[in-house]
PDB file of C-alpha atoms and ligand atoms in Angstrom:
ATOM      1  CA  MET A 116      18.652   0.776  -2.266  1.00  0.00           C
ATOM      2  CA  ALA A 117      18.107   2.693   1.073  1.00  0.00           C
ATOM      3  CA  SER A 118      15.930   5.725   0.767  1.00  0.00           C
ATOM      4  CA  GLU A 119      18.054   8.797   0.628  1.00  0.00           C
ATOM      5  CA  GLN A 120      15.978  11.224   2.615  1.00  0.00           C
ATOM      6  CA  GLY A 121      13.641  11.381   5.432  1.00  0.00           C
ATOM      7  CA  PHE A 122       9.859  11.511   4.763  1.00  0.00           C
ATOM      8  CA  CYS A 123       6.771  10.877   6.758  1.00  0.00           C
ATOM      9  CA  LEU A 124       3.916   8.793   5.204  1.00  0.00           C
ATOM     10  CA  TRP A 125       0.905  10.247   7.220  1.00  0.00           C
ATOM     11  CA  PHE A 126      -2.045   7.927   7.148  1.00  0.00           C
ATOM     12  CA  THR A 127      -5.502   9.303   7.890  1.00  0.00           C
ATOM     13  CA  GLY A 128      -8.712   7.400   7.703  1.00  0.00           C
ATOM     14  CA  LEU A 129     -11.621   5.967   9.513  1.00  0.00           C
ATOM     15  CA  SER A 130     -11.011   3.133  11.885  1.00  0.00           C
ATOM     16  CA  GLY A 131     -10.942  -0.029   9.776  1.00  0.00           C
ATOM     17  CA  SER A 132      -9.982   1.884   6.746  1.00  0.00           C
ATOM     18  CA  GLY A 133      -6.799  -0.201   6.416  1.00  0.00           C
ATOM     19  CA  LYS A 134      -3.983   2.071   7.882  1.00  0.00           C
ATOM     20  CA  THR A 135      -2.309  -0.442   9.986  1.00  0.00           C
ATOM     21  CA  THR A 136      -2.728  -3.255   7.620  1.00  0.00           C
ATOM     22  CA  ILE A 137      -1.278  -1.311   4.685  1.00  0.00           C
ATOM     23  CA  THR A 138       1.500  -0.049   6.936  1.00  0.00           C
ATOM     24  CA  THR A 139       2.605  -3.623   7.730  1.00  0.00           C
ATOM     25  CA  HIS A 140       2.952  -4.408   4.033  1.00  0.00           C
ATOM     26  CA  LEU A 141       4.856  -1.081   3.504  1.00  0.00           C
ATOM     27  CA  VAL A 142       7.297  -1.964   6.234  1.00  0.00           C
ATOM     28  CA  LYS A 143       8.061  -5.146   4.830  1.00  0.00           C
ATOM     29  CA  GLU A 144       8.729  -3.793   1.511  1.00  0.00           C
ATOM     30  CA  LEU A 145      10.760  -0.693   2.638  1.00  0.00           C
ATOM     31  CA  ARG A 146      12.957  -2.850   4.909  1.00  0.00           C
ATOM     32  CA  ARG A 147      13.369  -5.264   1.939  1.00  0.00           C
ATOM     33  CA  ARG A 148      14.900  -2.306   0.153  1.00  0.00           C
ATOM     34  CA  GLY A 149      17.195  -1.642   3.030  1.00  0.00           C
ATOM     35  CA  SER A 150      15.473   1.424   4.150  1.00  0.00           C
ATOM     36  CA  LYS A 151      15.544   2.636   7.663  1.00  0.00           C
ATOM     37  CA  LEU A 152      12.051   2.899   9.142  1.00  0.00           C
ATOM     38  CA  GLU A 153       9.906   3.779  12.220  1.00  0.00           C
ATOM     39  CA  VAL A 154       6.262   3.409  12.607  1.00  0.00           C
ATOM     40  CA  LEU A 155       3.888   5.275  14.906  1.00  0.00           C
ATOM     41  CA  ASP A 156       0.636   3.314  15.035  1.00  0.00           C
ATOM     42  CA  GLY A 157      -2.217   4.950  16.683  1.00  0.00           C
ATOM     43  CA  ASP A 158      -2.958   2.058  19.012  1.00  0.00           C
ATOM     44  CA  ILE A 159       0.704   1.683  20.093  1.00  0.00           C
ATOM     45  CA  VAL A 160       1.043   5.356  20.617  1.00  0.00           C
ATOM     46  CA  ARG A 161      -1.962   5.349  22.791  1.00  0.00           C
ATOM     47  CA  GLU A 162      -0.527   2.560  24.910  1.00  0.00           C
ATOM     48  CA  ASN A 163       2.783   4.457  25.494  1.00  0.00           C
ATOM     49  CA  LEU A 164       3.346   8.114  24.480  1.00  0.00           C
ATOM     50  CA  SER A 165      -0.266   8.978  24.860  1.00  0.00           C
ATOM     51  CA  LYS A 166      -1.146   6.701  27.645  1.00  0.00           C
ATOM     52  CA  GLY A 167      -3.975   8.177  29.663  1.00  0.00           C
ATOM     53  CA  LEU A 168      -5.284  10.376  26.931  1.00  0.00           C
ATOM     54  CA  GLY A 169      -9.064  10.034  25.923  1.00  0.00           C
ATOM     55  CA  PHE A 170     -10.986  10.801  22.948  1.00  0.00           C
ATOM     56  CA  SER A 171     -12.124  14.394  23.526  1.00  0.00           C
ATOM     57  CA  LYS A 172     -11.240  16.896  20.745  1.00  0.00           C
ATOM     58  CA  GLU A 173      -8.466  18.232  23.156  1.00  0.00           C
ATOM     59  CA  ASP A 174      -6.982  14.773  23.930  1.00  0.00           C
ATOM     60  CA  ARG A 175      -7.276  13.675  20.220  1.00  0.00           C
ATOM     61  CA  ASP A 176      -5.310  16.954  19.229  1.00  0.00           C
ATOM     62  CA  THR A 177      -2.766  16.342  21.860  1.00  0.00           C
ATOM     63  CA  ASN A 178      -2.106  12.748  20.746  1.00  0.00           C
ATOM     64  CA  ILE A 179      -1.670  13.845  17.078  1.00  0.00           C
ATOM     65  CA  ARG A 180       0.569  16.650  18.047  1.00  0.00           C
ATOM     66  CA  ARG A 181       2.745  14.257  20.021  1.00  0.00           C
ATOM     67  CA  ILE A 182       2.780  11.706  16.877  1.00  0.00           C
ATOM     68  CA  ALA A 183       3.870  14.762  14.735  1.00  0.00           C
ATOM     69  CA  PHE A 184       6.495  15.858  17.100  1.00  0.00           C
ATOM     70  CA  VAL A 185       8.262  12.460  17.090  1.00  0.00           C
ATOM     71  CA  ALA A 186       7.741  12.003  13.410  1.00  0.00           C
ATOM     72  CA  ASP A 187       9.394  15.357  12.735  1.00  0.00           C
ATOM     73  CA  LEU A 188      12.223  14.451  14.920  1.00  0.00           C
ATOM     74  CA  LEU A 189      12.894  11.212  12.999  1.00  0.00           C
ATOM     75  CA  SER A 190      12.158  12.229   9.496  1.00  0.00           C
ATOM     76  CA  ARG A 191      14.525  15.451   9.733  1.00  0.00           C
ATOM     77  CA  ASN A 192      17.250  13.064  10.569  1.00  0.00           C
ATOM     78  CA  ASP A 193      16.497  10.967   7.486  1.00  0.00           C
ATOM     79  CA  VAL A 194      14.595   8.247   9.186  1.00  0.00           C
ATOM     80  CA  PRO A 195      11.458   7.525   7.100  1.00  0.00           C
ATOM     81  CA  VAL A 196       8.412   7.317   9.385  1.00  0.00           C
ATOM     82  CA  ILE A 197       4.859   5.868   8.839  1.00  0.00           C
ATOM     83  CA  THR A 198       2.152   7.352  11.027  1.00  0.00           C
ATOM     84  CA  ALA A 199      -1.060   5.256  11.116  1.00  0.00           C
ATOM     85  CA  ALA A 200      -3.596   7.059  13.520  1.00  0.00           C
ATOM     86  CA  ILE A 201      -7.142   8.136  12.497  1.00  0.00           C
ATOM     87  CA  SER A 202      -6.202  11.681  12.848  1.00  0.00           C
ATOM     88  CA  PRO A 203      -9.676  13.054  12.228  1.00  0.00           C
ATOM     89  CA  TYR A 204      -9.038  16.780  12.282  1.00  0.00           C
ATOM     90  CA  ARG A 205      -7.834  18.609   9.168  1.00  0.00           C
ATOM     91  CA  GLU A 206      -6.359  21.580  11.178  1.00  0.00           C
ATOM     92  CA  ILE A 207      -4.020  19.386  13.246  1.00  0.00           C
ATOM     93  CA  ARG A 208      -2.980  17.293  10.237  1.00  0.00           C
ATOM     94  CA  ASP A 209      -2.086  20.554   8.520  1.00  0.00           C
ATOM     95  CA  GLU A 210      -0.076  21.622  11.500  1.00  0.00           C
ATOM     96  CA  ALA A 211       1.933  18.297  11.041  1.00  0.00           C
ATOM     97  CA  ARG A 212       2.297  19.202   7.418  1.00  0.00           C
ATOM     98  CA  LYS A 213       3.598  22.750   8.187  1.00  0.00           C
ATOM     99  CA  LYS A 214       6.062  21.262  10.676  1.00  0.00           C
ATOM    100  CA  MET A 215       7.522  18.705   8.276  1.00  0.00           C
ATOM    101  CA  GLY A 216       7.049  20.656   4.999  1.00  0.00           C
ATOM    102  CA  ASP A 217       8.089  18.575   1.900  1.00  0.00           C
ATOM    103  CA  ARG A 218       8.810  15.569   4.073  1.00  0.00           C
ATOM    104  CA  PHE A 219       5.085  15.326   4.882  1.00  0.00           C
ATOM    105  CA  ILE A 220       3.010  12.879   2.540  1.00  0.00           C
ATOM    106  CA  GLU A 221      -0.572  12.583   3.602  1.00  0.00           C
ATOM    107  CA  ILE A 222      -2.303   9.221   2.527  1.00  0.00           C
ATOM    108  CA  TYR A 223      -6.042   9.091   2.812  1.00  0.00           C
ATOM    109  CA  ALA A 224      -6.884   5.312   3.394  1.00  0.00           C
ATOM    110  CA  GLN A 225     -10.321   5.671   1.876  1.00  0.00           C
ATOM    111  CA  ALA A 226     -13.305   3.245   2.408  1.00  0.00           C
ATOM    112  CA  PRO A 227     -16.954   3.940   2.984  1.00  0.00           C
ATOM    113  CA  LEU A 228     -18.085   4.003   6.566  1.00  0.00           C
ATOM    114  CA  GLU A 229     -20.486   1.143   5.705  1.00  0.00           C
ATOM    115  CA  VAL A 230     -17.306  -0.915   4.647  1.00  0.00           C
ATOM    116  CA  CYS A 231     -15.374  -0.128   7.630  1.00  0.00           C
ATOM    117  CA  GLU A 232     -18.369  -0.899   9.862  1.00  0.00           C
ATOM    118  CA  GLU A 233     -18.849  -4.174   8.105  1.00  0.00           C
ATOM    119  CA  ARG A 234     -15.225  -5.161   8.509  1.00  0.00           C
ATOM    120  CA  ASP A 235     -15.347  -4.056  12.291  1.00  0.00           C
ATOM    121  CA  VAL A 236     -12.011  -5.440  12.991  1.00  0.00           C
ATOM    122  CA  LYS A 237     -11.914  -4.493  16.674  1.00  0.00           C
ATOM    123  CA  GLY A 238     -15.617  -4.880  17.318  1.00  0.00           C
ATOM    124  CA  LEU A 239     -15.649  -1.143  18.093  1.00  0.00           C
ATOM    125  CA  TYR A 240     -18.281   0.024  15.563  1.00  0.00           C
ATOM    126  CA  ALA A 241     -20.859  -2.327  17.389  1.00  0.00           C
ATOM    127  CA  LYS A 242     -19.971  -0.886  20.621  1.00  0.00           C
ATOM    128  CA  ALA A 243     -20.288   2.623  19.199  1.00  0.00           C
ATOM    129  CA  ARG A 244     -23.555   1.976  17.721  1.00  0.00           C
ATOM    130  CA  SER A 245     -24.910   0.551  21.056  1.00  0.00           C
ATOM    131  CA  GLY A 246     -23.599   3.483  22.900  1.00  0.00           C
ATOM    132  CA  GLU A 247     -21.026   1.604  24.863  1.00  0.00           C
ATOM    133  CA  ILE A 248     -18.297   3.667  23.278  1.00  0.00           C
ATOM    134  CA  LYS A 249     -18.848   7.397  23.072  1.00  0.00           C
ATOM    135  CA  GLU A 250     -17.064   9.727  20.727  1.00  0.00           C
ATOM    136  CA  PHE A 251     -16.393   7.250  18.084  1.00  0.00           C
ATOM    137  CA  THR A 252     -15.059   8.614  14.772  1.00  0.00           C
ATOM    138  CA  GLY A 253     -17.546   8.401  11.910  1.00  0.00           C
ATOM    139  CA  ILE A 254     -20.435   7.459  14.258  1.00  0.00           C
ATOM    140  CA  SER A 255     -20.543   9.860  17.035  1.00  0.00           C
ATOM    141  CA  ASP A 256     -17.437  12.025  16.511  1.00  0.00           C
ATOM    142  CA  PRO A 257     -16.375  13.900  13.332  1.00  0.00           C
ATOM    143  CA  TYR A 258     -13.983  12.827  10.530  1.00  0.00           C
ATOM    144  CA  GLU A 259     -12.575  15.443   8.307  1.00  0.00           C
ATOM    145  CA  ALA A 260     -11.436  13.838   5.096  1.00  0.00           C
ATOM    146  CA  PRO A 261      -8.251  15.406   3.505  1.00  0.00           C
ATOM    147  CA  LEU A 262      -9.019  17.938   0.717  1.00  0.00           C
ATOM    148  CA  ASN A 263      -5.886  17.448  -1.044  1.00  0.00           C
ATOM    149  CA  PRO A 264      -3.747  14.489   0.050  1.00  0.00           C
ATOM    150  CA  GLU A 265      -0.664  13.469  -1.779  1.00  0.00           C
ATOM    151  CA  MET A 266      -2.180  10.128  -2.066  1.00  0.00           C
ATOM    152  CA  SER A 267      -5.743   8.793  -1.837  1.00  0.00           C
ATOM    153  CA  ILE A 268      -5.849   5.013  -1.623  1.00  0.00           C
ATOM    154  CA  GLU A 269      -9.117   3.202  -2.082  1.00  0.00           C
ATOM    155  CA  THR A 270      -9.198   0.071   0.142  1.00  0.00           C
ATOM    156  CA  GLU A 271     -12.468  -1.242  -0.689  1.00  0.00           C
ATOM    157  CA  GLY A 272     -12.379  -4.384  -3.177  1.00  0.00           C
ATOM    158  CA  ARG A 273      -8.651  -4.335  -3.405  1.00  0.00           C
ATOM    159  CA  THR A 274      -6.036  -6.262  -1.455  1.00  0.00           C
ATOM    160  CA  PRO A 275      -3.568  -4.517   1.112  1.00  0.00           C
ATOM    161  CA  GLU A 276      -0.786  -5.634  -1.192  1.00  0.00           C
ATOM    162  CA  GLU A 277      -2.116  -3.740  -3.966  1.00  0.00           C
ATOM    163  CA  CYS A 278      -2.626  -0.687  -1.920  1.00  0.00           C
ATOM    164  CA  ALA A 279       0.928  -0.834  -0.589  1.00  0.00           C
ATOM    165  CA  ALA A 280       2.411  -1.407  -4.077  1.00  0.00           C
ATOM    166  CA  GLU A 281       0.520   1.537  -5.324  1.00  0.00           C
ATOM    167  CA  ILE A 282       2.005   3.767  -2.475  1.00  0.00           C
ATOM    168  CA  VAL A 283       5.470   2.332  -3.215  1.00  0.00           C
ATOM    169  CA  ALA A 284       5.139   3.203  -6.888  1.00  0.00           C
ATOM    170  CA  ASN A 285       4.063   6.863  -6.014  1.00  0.00           C
ATOM    171  CA  LEU A 286       7.101   7.204  -3.543  1.00  0.00           C
ATOM    172  CA  GLU A 287       9.225   6.274  -6.498  1.00  0.00           C
ATOM    173  CA  LYS A 288       7.494   8.761  -8.728  1.00  0.00           C
ATOM    174  CA  LEU A 289       7.889  11.492  -6.099  1.00  0.00           C
ATOM    175  CA  GLY A 290      11.598  10.628  -5.852  1.00  0.00           C
ATOM    176  CA  PHE A 291      11.611   9.452  -2.114  1.00  0.00           C
ATOM    177  CA  LEU A 292      12.602   6.032  -3.064  1.00  0.00           C
ATOM    178  CA  SER A 293      14.807   4.776  -5.706  1.00  0.00           C
ATOM    179  CA  PRO A 294      13.151   2.357  -8.150  1.00  0.00           C
ATOM    180  CA  VAL A 295      14.357  -1.255  -7.810  1.00  0.00           C
ATOM    181  CA  ALA A 296      15.190  -3.330 -10.831  1.00  0.00           C
ATOM    182  CA  GLU A 297      13.374  -6.533  -9.690  1.00  0.00           C
ATOM    183  CA  GLU A 298       9.590  -6.693  -9.153  1.00  0.00           C
ATOM    184  CA  ALA A 299       8.678  -5.457  -5.774  1.00  0.00           C
ATOM    185  CA  ILE A 300       7.180  -8.069  -3.315  1.00  0.00           C
ATOM    186  CA  VAL A 301       4.858  -6.402  -0.794  1.00  0.00           C
TER     187      VAL A 301
HETATM  188  N1  ATP B 542      -7.151  -3.026   0.601  1.00  0.00           N
HETATM  189  C1  ATP B 542      -7.177  -3.116   1.802  1.00  0.00           C
HETATM  190  N2  ATP B 542      -6.139  -2.488   2.602  1.00  0.00           N
HETATM  191  C2  ATP B 542      -6.101  -2.476   3.903  1.00  0.00           C
HETATM  192  N3  ATP B 542      -6.982  -3.269   4.709  1.00  0.00           N
HETATM  193  C3  ATP B 542      -7.917  -4.124   4.056  1.00  0.00           C
HETATM  194  C4  ATP B 542      -8.042  -3.966   2.547  1.00  0.00           C
HETATM  195  N4  ATP B 542      -9.053  -4.767   2.194  1.00  0.00           N
HETATM  196  C5  ATP B 542      -9.590  -5.368   3.272  1.00  0.00           C
HETATM  197  N5  ATP B 542      -8.831  -4.977   4.389  1.00  0.00           N
HETATM  198  C6  ATP B 542      -9.089  -5.349   5.679  1.00  0.00           C
HETATM  199  O1  ATP B 542      -9.644  -4.234   6.432  1.00  0.00           O
HETATM  200  C7  ATP B 542      -9.160  -4.226   7.806  1.00  0.00           C
HETATM  201  C8  ATP B 542      -8.505  -2.912   8.175  1.00  0.00           C
HETATM  202  O2  ATP B 542      -8.111  -2.956   9.362  1.00  0.00           O
HETATM  203  P1  ATP B 542      -6.997  -1.946  10.043  1.00  0.00           P
HETATM  204  O3  ATP B 542      -6.845  -2.536  11.515  1.00  0.00           O
HETATM  205  O4  ATP B 542      -5.786  -2.093   9.293  1.00  0.00           O
HETATM  206  O5  ATP B 542      -7.515  -0.539   9.924  1.00  0.00           O
HETATM  207  P2  ATP B 542      -7.061   0.881  10.585  1.00  0.00           P
HETATM  208  O6  ATP B 542      -7.247   1.785   9.620  1.00  0.00           O
HETATM  209  O7  ATP B 542      -5.714   0.577  11.225  1.00  0.00           O
HETATM  210  O8  ATP B 542      -7.937   1.051  12.006  1.00  0.00           O
HETATM  211  P3  ATP B 542      -7.850   1.686  13.329  1.00  0.00           P
HETATM  212  O9  ATP B 542      -8.018   3.220  13.001  1.00  0.00           O
HETATM  213  O10 ATP B 542      -9.073   1.211  14.129  1.00  0.00           O
HETATM  214  O11 ATP B 542      -6.472   1.269  13.849  1.00  0.00           O
HETATM  215  C9  ATP B 542      -8.374  -5.479   8.005  1.00  0.00           C
HETATM  216  O12 ATP B 542      -9.153  -6.514   8.560  1.00  0.00           O
HETATM  217  C10 ATP B 542      -7.995  -5.782   6.578  1.00  0.00           C
HETATM  218  O13 ATP B 542      -7.678  -7.063   6.326  1.00  0.00           O
HETATM  219 MG1   MG B 543      -4.886   0.676  13.131  1.00  0.00          MG
END
């Protein structure tokens, strides 16, 4: 059954923590249930809506505020949104929370820095360590972990499918999704 109300799944976490990967699985499962859905992935937003912005605190904040603005527009019109950007600063995430109120569901994609660095999906940690990339979150730029997220999802030693299934189950518990009779395939 389609979801009945808009919500915003707001991922936060280090680069390589699994935000995009889990989002891909969530999209599959939510669409399977007939849900409307939009995704604002950090990399894609930076290629479009935030093209030209850098990684200073000011530019990062502007980027996240833009994501929150669009997420609010969609979710208040009952289109569920998933945002998957590092969103390193607690204060700006809290601004997004304030804007969206009960629709805002913060998900901490949690993996130790060493694990994210070991994964180094995009080769960016190596570049950050060598100094080729400045202002890299977790290495040379801050990451402020959420203090009280709605969900905290460990991604180390688990599959992305397991993580996505846990989120779907939590959304059912929170009343954002109707449970489905058959086993969820994520
Ligand atoms: N349980 C898990 N959940 C998600 N990803 C996992 C998990 N276990 C291993 N991985 C792997 O970790 C990597 C996560 O990379 P991903 O691009 O999703 O991170 P990200 O948080 O979107 O990073 P970035 O902020 O740089 O976009 C992938 O290679 C994925 O296969
Ligand atoms: Mg990503």
